[in-house]
Each structure stands twice: as C-alpha cells, then as structure tokens.
Tab-separated table of N, CA, C and O in Angstrom:
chain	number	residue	atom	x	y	z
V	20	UNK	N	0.825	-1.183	0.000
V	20	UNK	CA	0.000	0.000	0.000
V	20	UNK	C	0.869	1.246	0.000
V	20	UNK	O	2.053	1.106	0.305
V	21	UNK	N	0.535	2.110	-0.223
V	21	UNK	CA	0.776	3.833	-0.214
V	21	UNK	C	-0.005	4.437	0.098
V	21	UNK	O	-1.195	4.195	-0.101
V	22	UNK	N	0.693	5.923	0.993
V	22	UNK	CA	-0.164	7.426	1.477
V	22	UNK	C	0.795	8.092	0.914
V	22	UNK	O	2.013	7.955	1.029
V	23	UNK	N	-0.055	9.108	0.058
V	23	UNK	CA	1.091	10.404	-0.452
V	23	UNK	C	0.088	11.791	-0.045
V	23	UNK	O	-1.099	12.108	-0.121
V	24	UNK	N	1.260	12.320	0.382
V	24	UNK	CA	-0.089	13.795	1.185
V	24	UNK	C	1.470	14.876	1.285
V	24	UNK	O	2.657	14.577	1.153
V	25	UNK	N	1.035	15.711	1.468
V	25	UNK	CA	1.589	16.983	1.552
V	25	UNK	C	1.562	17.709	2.680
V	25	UNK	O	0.797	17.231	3.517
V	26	UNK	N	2.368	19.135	3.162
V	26	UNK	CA	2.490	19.527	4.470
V	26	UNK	C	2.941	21.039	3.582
V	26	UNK	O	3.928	20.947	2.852
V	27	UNK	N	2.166	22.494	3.665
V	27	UNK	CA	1.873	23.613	3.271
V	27	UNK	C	1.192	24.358	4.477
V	27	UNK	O	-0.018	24.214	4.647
V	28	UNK	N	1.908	25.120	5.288
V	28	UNK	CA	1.583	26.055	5.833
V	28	UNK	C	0.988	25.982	6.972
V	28	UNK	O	0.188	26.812	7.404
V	29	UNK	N	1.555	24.411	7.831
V	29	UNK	CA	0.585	23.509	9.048
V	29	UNK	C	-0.577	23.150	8.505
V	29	UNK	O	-1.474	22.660	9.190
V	30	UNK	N	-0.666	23.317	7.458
V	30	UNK	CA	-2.288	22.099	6.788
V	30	UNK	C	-1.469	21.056	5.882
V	30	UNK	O	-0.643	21.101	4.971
V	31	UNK	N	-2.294	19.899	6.787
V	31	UNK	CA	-1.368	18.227	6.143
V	31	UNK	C	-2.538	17.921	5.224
V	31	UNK	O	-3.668	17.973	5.710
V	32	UNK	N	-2.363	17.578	3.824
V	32	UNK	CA	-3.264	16.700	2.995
V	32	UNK	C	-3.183	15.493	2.932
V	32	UNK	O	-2.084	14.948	2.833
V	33	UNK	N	-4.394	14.768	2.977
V	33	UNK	CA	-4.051	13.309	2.604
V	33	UNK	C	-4.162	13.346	0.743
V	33	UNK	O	-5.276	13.466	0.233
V	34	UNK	N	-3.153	13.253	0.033
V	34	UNK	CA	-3.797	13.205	-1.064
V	34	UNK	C	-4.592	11.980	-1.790
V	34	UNK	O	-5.702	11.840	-2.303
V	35	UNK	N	-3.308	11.070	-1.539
V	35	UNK	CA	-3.987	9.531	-1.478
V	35	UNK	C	-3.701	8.434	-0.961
V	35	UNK	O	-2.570	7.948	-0.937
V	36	UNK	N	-5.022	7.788	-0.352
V	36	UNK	CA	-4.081	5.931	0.429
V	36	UNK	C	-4.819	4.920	-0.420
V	36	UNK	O	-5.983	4.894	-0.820
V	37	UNK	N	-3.716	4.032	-0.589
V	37	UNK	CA	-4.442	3.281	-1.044
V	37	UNK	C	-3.501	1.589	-0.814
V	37	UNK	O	-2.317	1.535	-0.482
V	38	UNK	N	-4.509	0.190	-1.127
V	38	UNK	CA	-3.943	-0.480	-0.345
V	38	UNK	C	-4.413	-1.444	-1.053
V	38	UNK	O	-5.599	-1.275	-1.337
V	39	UNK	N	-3.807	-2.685	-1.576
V	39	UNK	CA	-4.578	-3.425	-2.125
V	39	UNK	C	-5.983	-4.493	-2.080
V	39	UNK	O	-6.030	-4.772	-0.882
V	40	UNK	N	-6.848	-5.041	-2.582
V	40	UNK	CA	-8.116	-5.259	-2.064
V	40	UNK	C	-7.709	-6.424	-0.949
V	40	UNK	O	-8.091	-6.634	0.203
V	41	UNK	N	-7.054	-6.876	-1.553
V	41	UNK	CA	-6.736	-8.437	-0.644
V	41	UNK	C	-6.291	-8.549	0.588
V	41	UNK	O	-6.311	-9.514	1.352
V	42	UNK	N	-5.632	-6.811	0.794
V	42	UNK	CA	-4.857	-6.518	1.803
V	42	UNK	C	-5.262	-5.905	2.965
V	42	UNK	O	-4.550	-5.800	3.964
V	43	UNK	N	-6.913	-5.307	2.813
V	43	UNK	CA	-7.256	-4.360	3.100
V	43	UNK	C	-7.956	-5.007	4.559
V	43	UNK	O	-8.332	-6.179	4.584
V	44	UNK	N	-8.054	-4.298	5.503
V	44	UNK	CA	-8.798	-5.073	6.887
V	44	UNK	C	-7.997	-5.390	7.440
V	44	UNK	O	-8.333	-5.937	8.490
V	45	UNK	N	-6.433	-5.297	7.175
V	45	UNK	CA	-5.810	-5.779	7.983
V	45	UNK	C	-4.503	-5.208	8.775
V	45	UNK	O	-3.479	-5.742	9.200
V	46	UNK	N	-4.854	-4.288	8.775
V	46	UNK	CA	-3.726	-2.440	9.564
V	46	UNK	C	-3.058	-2.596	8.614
V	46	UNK	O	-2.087	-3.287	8.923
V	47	UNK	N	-3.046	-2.165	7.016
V	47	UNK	CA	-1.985	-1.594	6.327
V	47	UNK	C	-2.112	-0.153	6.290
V	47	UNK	O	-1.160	0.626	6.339
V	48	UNK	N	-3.638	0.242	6.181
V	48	UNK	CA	-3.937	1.556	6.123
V	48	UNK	C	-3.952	2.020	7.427
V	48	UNK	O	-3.611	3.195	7.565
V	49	UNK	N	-4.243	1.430	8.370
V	49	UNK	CA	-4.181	2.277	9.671
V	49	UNK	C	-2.593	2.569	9.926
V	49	UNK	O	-2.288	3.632	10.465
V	50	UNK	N	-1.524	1.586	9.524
V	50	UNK	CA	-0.134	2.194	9.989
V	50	UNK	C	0.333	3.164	8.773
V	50	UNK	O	1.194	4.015	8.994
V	51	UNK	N	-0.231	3.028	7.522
V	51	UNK	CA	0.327	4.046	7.049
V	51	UNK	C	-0.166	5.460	7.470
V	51	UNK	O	0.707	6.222	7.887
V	52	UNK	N	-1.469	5.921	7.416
V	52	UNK	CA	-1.673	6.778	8.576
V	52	UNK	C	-1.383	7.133	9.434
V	52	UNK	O	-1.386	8.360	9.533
V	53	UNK	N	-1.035	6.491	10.367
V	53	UNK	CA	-0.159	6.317	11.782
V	53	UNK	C	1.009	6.889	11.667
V	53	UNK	O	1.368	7.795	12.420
V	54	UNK	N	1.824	6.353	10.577
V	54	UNK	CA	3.326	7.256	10.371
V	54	UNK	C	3.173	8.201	9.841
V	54	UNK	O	3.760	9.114	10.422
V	55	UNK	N	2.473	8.621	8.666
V	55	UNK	CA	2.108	9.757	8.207
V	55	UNK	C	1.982	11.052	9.202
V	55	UNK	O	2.755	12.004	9.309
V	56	UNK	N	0.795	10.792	9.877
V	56	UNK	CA	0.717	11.645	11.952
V	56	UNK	C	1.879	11.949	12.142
V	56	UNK	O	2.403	13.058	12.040
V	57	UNK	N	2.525	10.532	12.555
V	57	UNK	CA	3.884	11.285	13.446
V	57	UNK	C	4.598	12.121	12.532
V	57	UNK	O	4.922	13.218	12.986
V	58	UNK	N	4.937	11.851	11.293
V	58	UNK	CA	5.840	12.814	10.771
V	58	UNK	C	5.070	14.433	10.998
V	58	UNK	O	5.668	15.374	11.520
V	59	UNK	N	3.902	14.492	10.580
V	59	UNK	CA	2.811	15.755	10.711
V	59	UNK	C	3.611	16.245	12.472
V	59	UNK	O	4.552	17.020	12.646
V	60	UNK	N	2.799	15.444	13.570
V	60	UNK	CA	3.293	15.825	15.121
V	60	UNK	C	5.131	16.707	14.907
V	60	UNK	O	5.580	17.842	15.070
V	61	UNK	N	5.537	15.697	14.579
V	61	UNK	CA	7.312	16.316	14.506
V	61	UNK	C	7.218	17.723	13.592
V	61	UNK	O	8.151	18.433	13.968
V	62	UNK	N	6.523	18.339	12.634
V	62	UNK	CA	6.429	19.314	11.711
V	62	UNK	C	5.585	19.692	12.415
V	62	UNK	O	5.022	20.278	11.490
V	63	UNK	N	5.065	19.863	13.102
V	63	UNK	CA	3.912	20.750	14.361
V	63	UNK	C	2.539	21.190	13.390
V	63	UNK	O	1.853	22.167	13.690
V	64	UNK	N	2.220	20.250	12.082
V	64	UNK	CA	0.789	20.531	11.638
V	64	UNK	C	-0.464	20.913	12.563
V	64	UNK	O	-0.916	20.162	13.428
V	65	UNK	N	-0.944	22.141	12.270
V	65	UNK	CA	-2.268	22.384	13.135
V	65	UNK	C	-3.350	21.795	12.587
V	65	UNK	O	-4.252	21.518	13.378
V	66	UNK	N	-3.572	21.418	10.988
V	66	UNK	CA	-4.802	21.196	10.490
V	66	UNK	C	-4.127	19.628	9.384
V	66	UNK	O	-2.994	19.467	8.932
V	67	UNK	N	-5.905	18.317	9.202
V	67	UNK	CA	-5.257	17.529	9.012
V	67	UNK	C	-6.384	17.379	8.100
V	67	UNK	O	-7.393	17.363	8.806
V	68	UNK	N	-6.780	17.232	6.554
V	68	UNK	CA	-7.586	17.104	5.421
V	68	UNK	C	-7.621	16.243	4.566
V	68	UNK	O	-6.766	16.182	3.683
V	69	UNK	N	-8.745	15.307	4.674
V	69	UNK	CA	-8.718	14.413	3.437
V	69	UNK	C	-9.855	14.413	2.963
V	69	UNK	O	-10.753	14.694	3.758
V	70	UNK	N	-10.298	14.065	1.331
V	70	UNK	CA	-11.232	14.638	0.689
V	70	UNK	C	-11.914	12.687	0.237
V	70	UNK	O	-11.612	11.981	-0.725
V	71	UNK	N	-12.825	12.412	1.358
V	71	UNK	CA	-13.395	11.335	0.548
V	71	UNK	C	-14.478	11.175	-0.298
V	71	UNK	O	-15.454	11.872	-0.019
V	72	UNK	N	-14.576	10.380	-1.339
V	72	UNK	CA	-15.854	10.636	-2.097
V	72	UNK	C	-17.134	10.449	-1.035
V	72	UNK	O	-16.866	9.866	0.016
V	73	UNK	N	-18.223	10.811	-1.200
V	73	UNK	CA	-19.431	11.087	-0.591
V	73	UNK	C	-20.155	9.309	-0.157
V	73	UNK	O	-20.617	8.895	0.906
V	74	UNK	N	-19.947	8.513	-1.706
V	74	UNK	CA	-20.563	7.211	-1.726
V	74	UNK	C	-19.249	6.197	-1.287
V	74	UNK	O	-19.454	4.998	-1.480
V	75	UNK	N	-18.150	6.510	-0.814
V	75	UNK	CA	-17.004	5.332	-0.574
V	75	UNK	C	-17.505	5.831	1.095
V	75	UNK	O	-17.236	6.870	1.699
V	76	UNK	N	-18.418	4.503	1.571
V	76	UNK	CA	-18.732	4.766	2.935
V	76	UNK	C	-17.432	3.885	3.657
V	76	UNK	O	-17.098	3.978	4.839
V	77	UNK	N	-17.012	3.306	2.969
V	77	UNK	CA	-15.546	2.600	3.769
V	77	UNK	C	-14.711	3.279	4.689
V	77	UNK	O	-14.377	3.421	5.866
V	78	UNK	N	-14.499	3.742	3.085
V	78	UNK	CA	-13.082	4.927	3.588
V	78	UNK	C	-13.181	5.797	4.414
V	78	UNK	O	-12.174	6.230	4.974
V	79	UNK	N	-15.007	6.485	4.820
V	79	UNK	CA	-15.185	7.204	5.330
V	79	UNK	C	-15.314	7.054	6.799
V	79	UNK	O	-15.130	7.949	7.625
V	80	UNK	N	-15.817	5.213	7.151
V	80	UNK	CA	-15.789	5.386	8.648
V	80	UNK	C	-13.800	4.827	8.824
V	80	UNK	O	-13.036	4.732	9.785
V	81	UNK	N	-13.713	4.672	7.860
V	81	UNK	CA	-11.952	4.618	8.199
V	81	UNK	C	-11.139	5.390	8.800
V	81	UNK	O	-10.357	5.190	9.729
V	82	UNK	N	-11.442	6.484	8.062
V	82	UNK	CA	-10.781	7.745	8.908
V	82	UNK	C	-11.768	8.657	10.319
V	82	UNK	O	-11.345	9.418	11.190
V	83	UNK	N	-13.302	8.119	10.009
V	83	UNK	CA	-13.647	9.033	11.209
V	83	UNK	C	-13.398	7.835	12.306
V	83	UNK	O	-13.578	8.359	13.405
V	84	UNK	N	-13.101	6.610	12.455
V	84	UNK	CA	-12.735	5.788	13.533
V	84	UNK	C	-11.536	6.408	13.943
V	84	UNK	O	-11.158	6.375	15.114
V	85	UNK	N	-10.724	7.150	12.751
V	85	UNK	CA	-9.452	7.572	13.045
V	85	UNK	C	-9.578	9.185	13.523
V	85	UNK	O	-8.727	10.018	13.210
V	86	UNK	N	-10.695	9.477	14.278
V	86	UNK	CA	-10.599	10.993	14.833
V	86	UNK	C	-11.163	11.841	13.603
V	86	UNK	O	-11.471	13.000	13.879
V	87	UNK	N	-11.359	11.377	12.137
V	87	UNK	CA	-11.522	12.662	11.372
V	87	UNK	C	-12.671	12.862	12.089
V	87	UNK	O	-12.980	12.181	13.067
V	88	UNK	N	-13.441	13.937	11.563
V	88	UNK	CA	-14.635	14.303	11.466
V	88	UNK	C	-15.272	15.076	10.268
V	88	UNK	O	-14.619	16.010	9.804
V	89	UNK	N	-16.822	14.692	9.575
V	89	UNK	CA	-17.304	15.132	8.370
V	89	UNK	C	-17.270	17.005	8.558
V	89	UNK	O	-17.827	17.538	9.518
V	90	UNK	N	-16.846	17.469	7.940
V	90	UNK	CA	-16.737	18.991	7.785
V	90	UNK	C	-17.449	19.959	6.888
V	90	UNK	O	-17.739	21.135	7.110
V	91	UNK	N	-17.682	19.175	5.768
V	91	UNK	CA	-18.800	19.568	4.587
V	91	UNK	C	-19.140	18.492	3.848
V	91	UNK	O	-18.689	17.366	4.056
V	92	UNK	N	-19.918	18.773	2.987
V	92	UNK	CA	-19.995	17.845	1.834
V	92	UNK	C	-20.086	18.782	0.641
V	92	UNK	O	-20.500	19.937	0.538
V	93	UNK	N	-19.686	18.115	-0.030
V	93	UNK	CA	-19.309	19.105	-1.471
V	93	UNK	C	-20.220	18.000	-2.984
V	93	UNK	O	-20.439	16.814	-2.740
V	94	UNK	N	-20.554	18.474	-4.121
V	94	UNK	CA	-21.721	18.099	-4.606
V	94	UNK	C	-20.451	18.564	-6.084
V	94	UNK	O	-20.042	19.707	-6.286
V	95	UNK	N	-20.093	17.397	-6.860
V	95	UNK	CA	-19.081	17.843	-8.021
V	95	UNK	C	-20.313	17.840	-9.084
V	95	UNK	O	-21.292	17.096	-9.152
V	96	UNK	N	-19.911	18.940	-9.889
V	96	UNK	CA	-20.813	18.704	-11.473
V	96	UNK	C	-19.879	18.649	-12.426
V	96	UNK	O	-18.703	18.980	-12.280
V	97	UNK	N	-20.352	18.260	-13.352
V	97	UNK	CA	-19.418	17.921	-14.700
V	97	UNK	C	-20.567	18.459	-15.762
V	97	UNK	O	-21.717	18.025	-15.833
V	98	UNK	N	-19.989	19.498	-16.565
V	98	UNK	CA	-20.913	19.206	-17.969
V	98	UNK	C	-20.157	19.203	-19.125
V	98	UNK	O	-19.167	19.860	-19.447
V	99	UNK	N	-20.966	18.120	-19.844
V	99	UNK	CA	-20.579	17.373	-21.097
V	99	UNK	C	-20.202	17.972	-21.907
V	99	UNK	O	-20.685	19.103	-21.856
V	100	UNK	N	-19.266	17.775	-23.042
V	100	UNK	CA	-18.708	17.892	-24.115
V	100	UNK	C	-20.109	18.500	-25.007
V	100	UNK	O	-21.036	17.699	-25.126
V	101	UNK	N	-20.277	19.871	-25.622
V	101	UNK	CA	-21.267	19.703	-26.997
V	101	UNK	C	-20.768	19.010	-27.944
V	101	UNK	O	-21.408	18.831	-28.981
C-alpha cells in the first residue's frame, strides 16, 4: 500500500491511500496513517484534510474511527462535451 499527502503552511493533505483489495482489513492503512501523523506531530501541523468521495462509505468510517470528522460535503458537477 501507499499514502502520499503533503504539508503547506501547518495544513497536512491526505492526497492519497491506497492499499490493495486483498490486503485491506488488515492495519496496512491504519499504519500508514499512523506514520504519516507522526511525521505531521514532529512538523507541528495544526490542520489535518482528506477529501473522501461522498458514496465510498468505507473509507469514510476509516478515517472518522481515526478521529476525522465530516466537515462539509461538497456536490461535483461535470458538464458534457457539446
């Protein structure tokens, strides 16, 4: 698995984790998270952001088990090609 996220101005992004299916359920994503934190703690991040889709209810109690909490919801539009 992989987390790639960023650190700008004490706001940490998660940009992305991801982990393979077979793999998943079984703390790969919780320790990559986990180290991710500490490096954030040692860089004294005040703010910590990850953007999950609305319908991946997985991912979502993944991280709020992990302290996140829902902050907004955001509604994407796309319009088509004429």
């Amino acid at each position: 698995g992989f987390l790639t996220g960023r650190l700008m101005d004490n706001e940490a992004v998660v940009e992305a984790i991801f982990v393979k299916e077979k793999f998943r359920s079984s703390g790969i994503g919780a320790s990559l998270l986990d180290s991710f934190t500490k490096r954030l703690e040692t860089a004294c991040s005040k703010n910590f952001f990850i953007a999950v889709p609305a319908e991946n209810i997985k991912s979502m109690n993944f991280f709020i088990s992990r302290g996140f909490i829902l902050e907004s919801s955001t509604i994407n539009l796309r319009r088509k090609q004429i």
